[in-house]
Coordinates of C-alpha atoms in Angstrom, one line a residue:
M1447 CA -166.9 -180.8 -119.0
K1448 CA -164.4 -182.0 -121.5
Y1449 CA -165.0 -179.4 -124.1
L1450 CA -164.9 -176.7 -120.8
K1451 CA -161.1 -179.0 -120.3
R1452 CA -159.6 -178.1 -123.3
L1453 CA -162.0 -174.1 -123.9
K1454 CA -160.1 -173.5 -120.8
G1455 CA -156.4 -175.1 -122.0
T1456 CA -157.0 -172.7 -125.5
Y1457 CA -157.4 -170.2 -123.2
K1458 CA -154.7 -170.2 -121.6
R1459 CA -152.7 -170.5 -123.9
I1460 CA -153.9 -167.7 -126.0
N1461 CA -152.3 -165.4 -123.5
T1462 CA -148.6 -165.9 -125.2
V1463 CA -149.2 -164.6 -128.3
G1464 CA -148.4 -167.3 -130.9
T1465 CA -149.4 -170.3 -129.0
W1466 CA -152.3 -171.7 -130.5
I1467 CA -152.0 -175.4 -131.6
S1468 CA -154.1 -176.3 -134.5
V1469 CA -157.1 -174.7 -136.7
R1470 CA -159.8 -176.1 -134.1
D1471 CA -157.8 -174.3 -131.3
A1472 CA -158.6 -170.7 -132.7
A1473 CA -161.6 -172.0 -133.7
E1474 CA -163.0 -172.7 -130.1
F1475 CA -161.8 -169.2 -128.6
V1476 CA -163.2 -167.4 -131.0
G1477 CA -166.4 -168.9 -131.6
T1478 CA -166.6 -168.8 -128.2
I1479 CA -165.6 -164.8 -127.7
V1480 CA -167.7 -164.4 -130.2
F1481 CA -171.2 -165.8 -129.2
V1482 CA -170.6 -164.4 -126.0
V1483 CA -170.4 -160.6 -127.1
S1484 CA -173.2 -161.9 -129.5
L1485 CA -175.5 -163.2 -126.8
I1486 CA -174.8 -159.8 -124.3
F1487 CA -175.9 -157.8 -127.9
F1488 CA -178.4 -159.4 -129.1
L1489 CA -180.2 -160.0 -125.7
A1490 CA -180.1 -156.2 -125.2
L1491 CA -181.8 -155.7 -128.2
Y1492 CA -184.4 -158.3 -128.0
Y1493 CA -184.7 -157.0 -124.7
M1494 CA -185.4 -153.5 -125.7
V1495 CA -187.7 -154.1 -128.5
S1496 CA -190.0 -156.5 -126.1
Q1497 CA -190.4 -153.3 -123.9
R1498 CA -191.3 -151.0 -126.8
L1499 CA -193.7 -153.8 -128.2
G1500 CA -195.1 -154.5 -124.7
Y1501 CA -194.0 -158.1 -124.0
D1502 CA -192.6 -159.5 -120.5
T1503 CA -188.8 -160.5 -121.1
F1504 CA -188.8 -162.4 -118.1
T1505 CA -191.1 -165.2 -118.6
M1506 CA -190.2 -168.6 -119.7
I1507 CA -190.4 -169.6 -123.3
W1508 CA -193.9 -171.8 -122.7
N1509 CA -195.4 -168.9 -121.6
M1510 CA -194.6 -166.8 -124.2
S1511 CA -197.3 -165.8 -126.7
K1512 CA -195.8 -166.5 -131.1
S1513 CA -195.4 -163.3 -131.7
Q1514 CA -192.9 -163.3 -128.6
L1515 CA -192.1 -166.5 -129.6
K1516 CA -191.3 -165.5 -133.0
L1517 CA -189.1 -162.5 -132.3
F1518 CA -187.1 -164.5 -129.5
A1519 CA -186.4 -167.3 -132.6
V1520 CA -185.5 -164.7 -134.7
F1521 CA -182.7 -163.2 -132.0
L1522 CA -181.6 -166.7 -130.9
L1523 CA -181.5 -167.0 -135.1
F1524 CA -179.2 -163.8 -134.9
I1525 CA -176.8 -165.2 -132.6
V1526 CA -175.6 -168.3 -134.6
A1527 CA -175.8 -166.4 -137.6
S1528 CA -173.1 -164.1 -136.5
T1529 CA -171.3 -166.1 -134.6
S1530 CA -171.2 -168.7 -137.5
L1531 CA -169.8 -165.9 -140.1
F1532 CA -167.9 -164.0 -138.1
T1533 CA -165.7 -167.1 -136.8
A1534 CA -166.0 -168.7 -139.9
L1535 CA -164.2 -165.4 -141.6
F1536 CA -161.4 -165.4 -138.8
I1537 CA -160.3 -168.6 -138.8
R1538 CA -160.5 -168.3 -142.7
M1539 CA -158.2 -165.4 -142.3
Y1540 CA -156.1 -167.0 -139.5
D1541 CA -155.4 -170.3 -141.5
M1542 CA -154.4 -168.5 -144.8
I1543 CA -151.9 -165.7 -143.3
I1544 CA -151.2 -167.9 -140.3
N1545 CA -151.6 -171.7 -140.0
T1546 CA -151.5 -172.7 -144.3
P1547 CA -147.9 -170.4 -144.4
V1548 CA -146.2 -171.8 -141.5
N1549 CA -146.9 -175.2 -141.8
Q1550 CA -145.8 -175.3 -145.9
L1551 CA -142.5 -173.7 -144.3
F1552 CA -142.0 -176.8 -141.7
I1553 CA -142.5 -179.0 -144.1
K1554 CA -139.7 -177.6 -146.2
M1555 CA -137.8 -177.2 -142.9
R1556 CA -137.2 -181.1 -142.5
N1557 CA -136.4 -181.2 -146.0
M1558 CA -133.4 -179.1 -145.4
G1559 CA -130.6 -180.0 -144.2
D1560 CA -127.7 -183.2 -144.0
E1561 CA -129.7 -186.4 -143.3
S1562 CA -127.2 -187.0 -140.2
T1563 CA -127.6 -183.4 -138.4
N1564 CA -131.7 -182.5 -139.6
E1565 CA -132.9 -184.3 -136.7
Y1566 CA -131.1 -182.7 -134.3
L1567 CA -131.3 -179.2 -135.9
V1568 CA -135.1 -179.4 -136.6
S1569 CA -135.7 -179.7 -132.5
G1570 CA -134.8 -176.1 -132.2
K1571 CA -131.3 -176.8 -130.1
I1572 CA -129.8 -173.4 -131.8
S1573 CA -132.1 -171.3 -130.0
N1574 CA -133.1 -173.0 -127.3
P1575 CA -130.6 -176.2 -126.1
F1576 CA -132.4 -177.6 -123.5
K1577 CA -135.6 -177.7 -125.1
K1578 CA -137.4 -181.2 -124.5
N1579 CA -139.7 -182.4 -128.5
T1580 CA -143.4 -182.7 -127.8
A1581 CA -146.6 -183.9 -130.0
D1582 CA -147.7 -180.4 -129.5
E1583 CA -146.0 -177.9 -131.3
T1584 CA -146.9 -174.2 -131.6
W1585 CA -146.6 -172.5 -135.0
M1586 CA -144.1 -170.1 -133.1
D1587 CA -142.0 -172.7 -132.7
M1588 CA -142.0 -174.0 -136.1
V1589 CA -140.9 -170.2 -137.1
Q1590 CA -138.0 -170.7 -134.9
N1591 CA -137.1 -174.1 -135.4
Y1592 CA -137.8 -172.8 -139.6
L1593 CA -135.1 -169.6 -139.1
D1594 CA -132.6 -172.5 -137.1
V1595 CA -132.2 -175.1 -140.0
S1596 CA -132.0 -172.2 -142.5
S1597 CA -129.1 -170.3 -140.5
A1598 CA -127.4 -173.4 -139.1
E1599 CA -124.8 -173.7 -141.5
K1600 CA -122.5 -171.6 -139.8
Y1601 CA -122.9 -172.6 -136.2
I1602 CA -122.6 -176.4 -137.2
D1603 CA -119.4 -177.8 -137.4
E1604 CA -119.7 -179.6 -141.2
L1605 CA -116.9 -182.6 -140.0
T1606 CA -118.8 -184.1 -136.2
G1607 CA -122.7 -182.3 -137.4
C1608 CA -121.9 -180.6 -133.5
F1609 CA -122.2 -177.4 -132.5
N1610 CA -118.9 -175.1 -133.9
R1611 CA -117.2 -172.1 -131.7
K1612 CA -119.5 -169.6 -133.4
Y1613 CA -122.5 -170.8 -131.6
F1614 CA -120.4 -171.0 -128.7
T1615 CA -119.5 -167.1 -128.7
Q1616 CA -123.1 -166.2 -129.7
F1617 CA -125.5 -168.0 -128.3
L1618 CA -124.5 -170.6 -125.8
V1619 CA -122.4 -168.0 -123.2
H1620 CA -125.6 -165.7 -123.7
Y1621 CA -128.2 -168.2 -122.9
M1622 CA -126.3 -170.2 -120.2
S1623 CA -125.8 -166.3 -118.6
T1624 CA -129.5 -166.3 -118.7
Q1625 CA -130.5 -169.0 -117.1
M1626 CA -128.2 -167.6 -113.8
L1627 CA -130.7 -164.7 -114.1
T1628 CA -133.8 -167.4 -113.3
Y1629 CA -131.6 -169.8 -111.1
P1630 CA -133.5 -171.0 -107.9
N1631 CA -133.0 -168.8 -105.0
P1632 CA -129.6 -170.1 -103.1
N1633 CA -131.5 -169.2 -99.8
M1634 CA -134.6 -171.7 -100.6
P1635 CA -134.0 -175.3 -100.5
K1636 CA -133.7 -177.2 -104.5
T1637 CA -136.8 -179.7 -105.4
Y1638 CA -137.1 -182.7 -107.7
D1639 CA -138.7 -179.8 -110.9
T1640 CA -135.3 -177.7 -110.5
D1641 CA -132.8 -177.5 -113.5
T1642 CA -129.5 -178.7 -112.7
F1643 CA -126.7 -178.2 -115.4
A1644 CA -123.1 -179.1 -115.8
V1645 CA -120.3 -178.1 -118.5
F1646 CA -118.0 -180.7 -119.6
Q1647 CA -114.3 -180.3 -121.3
V1648 CA -113.3 -184.1 -123.3
D1649 CA -110.4 -184.0 -125.3
I1650 CA -110.0 -187.2 -127.6
D1651 CA -106.4 -188.8 -125.5
H1652 CA -103.6 -189.5 -127.9
F1653 CA -105.4 -188.0 -131.4
K1654 CA -102.2 -186.8 -132.7
R1655 CA -100.4 -190.2 -132.7
V1656 CA -103.7 -191.4 -134.6
N1657 CA -103.6 -188.8 -136.8
D1658 CA -99.8 -189.2 -137.5
D1659 CA -99.8 -193.8 -137.4
F1660 CA -102.8 -193.8 -139.4
G1661 CA -103.7 -191.0 -141.4
H1662 CA -105.9 -187.6 -141.3
D1663 CA -108.5 -189.9 -142.8
A1664 CA -108.7 -192.3 -139.9
G1665 CA -108.5 -189.3 -137.6
D1666 CA -111.5 -187.5 -139.3
A1667 CA -113.3 -191.0 -139.0
V1668 CA -113.0 -190.7 -135.2
L1669 CA -113.9 -187.3 -135.4
R1670 CA -117.4 -188.0 -137.0
E1671 CA -118.0 -191.3 -134.9
V1672 CA -116.8 -188.9 -131.5
G1673 CA -119.7 -186.4 -132.6
K1674 CA -122.1 -188.3 -133.6
R1675 CA -121.9 -190.6 -130.2
L1676 CA -121.5 -187.7 -128.2
R1677 CA -124.7 -185.9 -129.4
D1678 CA -126.7 -189.3 -129.4
F1679 CA -125.4 -190.0 -125.6
V1680 CA -126.4 -186.0 -124.5
G1681 CA -130.2 -186.3 -126.7
E1682 CA -132.3 -183.7 -125.8
D1683 CA -130.5 -183.1 -122.1
G1684 CA -128.0 -181.1 -123.7
I1685 CA -125.5 -180.4 -126.3
V1686 CA -122.3 -180.6 -128.0
V1687 CA -120.6 -178.2 -129.3
R1688 CA -116.5 -178.8 -131.3
T1689 CA -114.5 -176.4 -130.0
G1690 CA -110.7 -177.7 -131.1
G1691 CA -109.2 -180.0 -133.2
E1692 CA -110.4 -183.1 -130.6
E1693 CA -111.5 -181.1 -127.7
F1694 CA -115.8 -180.7 -127.3
V1695 CA -117.4 -178.8 -124.4
V1696 CA -120.8 -180.5 -123.5
V1697 CA -123.4 -179.0 -121.3
I1698 CA -125.8 -181.5 -119.8
C1699 CA -129.1 -180.8 -117.5
K1700 CA -130.6 -183.3 -115.5
K1701 CA -133.4 -182.6 -112.7
F1702 CA -131.8 -182.2 -109.1
P1703 CA -130.6 -184.1 -107.1
F1704 CA -128.7 -185.4 -110.2
D1705 CA -124.4 -186.9 -109.7
Y1706 CA -123.2 -186.1 -113.3
S1707 CA -120.2 -188.2 -112.3
T1708 CA -122.3 -190.9 -113.4
I1709 CA -122.0 -188.7 -116.6
A1710 CA -118.4 -188.6 -117.3
S1711 CA -117.9 -192.2 -116.4
S1712 CA -120.7 -193.4 -119.2
L1713 CA -119.1 -191.2 -121.6
N1714 CA -115.6 -192.4 -120.8
Q1715 CA -117.1 -196.1 -121.2
L1716 CA -118.5 -195.0 -124.3
F1717 CA -114.9 -193.9 -126.0
R1718 CA -113.9 -197.8 -124.6
D1719 CA -116.5 -199.2 -126.2
N1720 CA -117.3 -197.8 -129.3
I1721 CA -114.5 -195.4 -130.8
V1722 CA -111.7 -197.1 -132.5
A1723 CA -109.0 -195.8 -135.1
Y1724 CA -108.7 -197.4 -138.5
G1725 CA -105.4 -197.9 -140.3
P1726 CA -105.0 -198.3 -143.7
T1727 CA -105.1 -202.3 -144.4
V1728 CA -108.0 -204.2 -142.0
R1729 CA -105.7 -205.2 -139.2
E1730 CA -104.4 -202.1 -138.4
S1731 CA -106.7 -200.4 -135.6
R1732 CA -106.5 -198.7 -132.1
K1733 CA -109.3 -198.0 -129.1
V1734 CA -109.5 -194.4 -129.0
T1735 CA -110.2 -193.1 -125.1
C1736 CA -110.8 -189.5 -123.9
S1737 CA -110.5 -187.4 -120.3
I1738 CA -112.7 -185.4 -119.2
G1739 CA -112.8 -182.5 -117.1
F1740 CA -116.6 -180.9 -115.4
V1741 CA -118.2 -178.6 -113.0
S1742 CA -121.5 -177.8 -111.7
Y1743 CA -123.3 -175.0 -112.7
P1744 CA -123.1 -172.9 -110.8
L1745 CA -120.3 -173.9 -108.8
Y1746 CA -121.7 -172.6 -105.8
G1747 CA -124.8 -172.7 -106.4
D1748 CA -126.5 -169.7 -106.2
K1749 CA -126.0 -165.5 -108.1
T1750 CA -124.0 -164.5 -105.7
I1751 CA -120.1 -165.5 -106.2
E1752 CA -119.4 -163.5 -110.3
L1753 CA -118.5 -166.6 -112.3
T1754 CA -118.9 -166.1 -115.9
F1755 CA -119.9 -169.1 -118.0
Q1756 CA -116.7 -169.1 -120.0
D1757 CA -115.4 -169.2 -116.5
H1758 CA -117.3 -172.5 -115.9
V1759 CA -115.7 -173.5 -119.0
T1760 CA -112.1 -172.5 -118.0
L1761 CA -112.6 -174.4 -114.6
A1762 CA -113.4 -177.9 -116.8
D1763 CA -110.9 -177.1 -118.7
I1764 CA -108.2 -177.6 -115.5
A1765 CA -110.0 -180.5 -114.6
L1766 CA -109.5 -181.5 -117.9
Y1767 CA -105.7 -180.9 -118.0
K1768 CA -105.4 -183.0 -114.6
A1769 CA -107.4 -186.0 -115.9
K1770 CA -104.2 -185.8 -119.3
E1771 CA -101.4 -185.3 -116.8
D1772 CA -102.8 -188.2 -114.8
T1773 CA -103.0 -191.1 -116.5
R1774 CA -105.6 -190.4 -118.8
D1775 CA -108.9 -192.3 -119.7
M1776 CA -110.2 -191.0 -117.3
W1777 CA -112.3 -188.2 -115.4
Y1778 CA -111.9 -184.8 -112.7
E1779 CA -114.0 -182.6 -111.2
V1780 CA -113.6 -179.1 -109.8
V1781 CA -116.4 -179.8 -106.7
A1782 CA -116.7 -176.5 -104.5
K1783 CA -115.9 -176.0 -100.7
Y1784 CA -115.9 -172.6 -99.4
K1785 CA -117.2 -170.2 -101.0
P1786 CA -114.6 -167.4 -101.2
D1787 CA -115.1 -163.7 -101.3
N1788 CA -115.1 -161.7 -105.1
Q1789 CA -112.0 -160.6 -104.7
D1790 CA -110.2 -164.1 -104.5
L1791 CA -112.3 -165.6 -107.5
H1792 CA -109.1 -165.1 -109.5
L1793 CA -107.1 -167.9 -107.4
L1794 CA -109.9 -170.6 -108.9
L1795 CA -109.1 -169.5 -112.4
E1796 CA -105.1 -168.5 -112.3
Y1797 CA -104.1 -170.6 -109.7
P1798 CA -106.3 -173.5 -108.9
E1799 CA -103.9 -174.9 -106.8
K1800 CA -103.9 -172.3 -104.5
A1801 CA -107.4 -172.8 -104.6
V1802 CA -107.2 -175.9 -103.1
E1803 CA -105.0 -175.2 -100.7
D1804 CA -107.5 -172.5 -98.7
K1805 CA -110.6 -174.9 -99.7
Y1806 CA -112.3 -173.4 -102.3
I1807 CA -112.5 -175.7 -103.8
E1808 CA -111.2 -179.3 -104.7
F1809 CA -110.5 -182.0 -107.0
N1810 CA -112.7 -185.5 -107.6
S1811 CA -111.4 -188.4 -109.7
S1812 CA -112.6 -191.5 -110.8
K1813 CA -109.0 -192.9 -110.7
M1814 CA -110.3 -194.9 -106.8
G1815 CA -113.3 -193.3 -106.5
K1816 CA -112.1 -190.6 -104.0
R1817 CA -111.5 -186.5 -103.5
T1818 CA -108.4 -185.5 -104.6
S1819 CA -106.1 -182.1 -103.7

């Protein structure tokens, strides 16, 4: 029973190219196929030979004559031998051409890159930002991860270890647009297995003052710490992109239902508790905070509204600047209300106050925990 369950899983994986996990998977699948084919072929051949020799083909083994029993044993031997031989040859070829080379590449990949970013990259986040690490990594995953790491230098910000603007424009925008194509039917209720996304714009408060008062080395140290803290914070649930000097885009994926304002509040607290700028002397230091703007993706929960992923980033940026114009060290969220016609979409991006007035959106903020307009 256990073997059949494992075989069923192997058969399921074989339908997708490159999803065998190990040589054992290949051996189980190929051995079973070869055994079935050999069984059919040799039983048919045994039937024909038995008919020519005048044997009763369908008699039980214990009723067979010695000569018929020997003939039956020979055909069984051929079945076992052919199964073993062809399976061994195929597995040898599979191991030499695919399995061993890929594992060697994977070992090399593990040794590539800077230690601070290697673990982040080795999980395959370039090609699949929200990939979950699993113990059962296929050789296709290994190859993709190797390609990710080998090309990572041009997509990684050297100072912070986060993705850079080139990754944002060349990979992330396309990936998130693809996510929209598979987004659930808006007329169907969301389930607890439904992925939900949010786009955050995070800006370090008064970063220029850090550079002016403590020097650019202190500013760089703050950026490095922010990059590390943000990457650790989102983990496998999201990615972090440094889009400007002190600005970061964070995209997070959670299962429905989820209140993303808790993420925003946690990010604010993360800065308060951990980010400090240090001056040239031991006594000189200053706590560093951040302002945040964010929006759910997609804002209106379906594909009928023609808002691109870049439009959502712009909306998050609008919310960010409301936080900066307020007290800083806080967050603002763009919240959907009534769905606009596509001809009125420009209001959301160009005239947000008019969009609030027309009740297309409203702003929620951490200030006093209430909605503001």
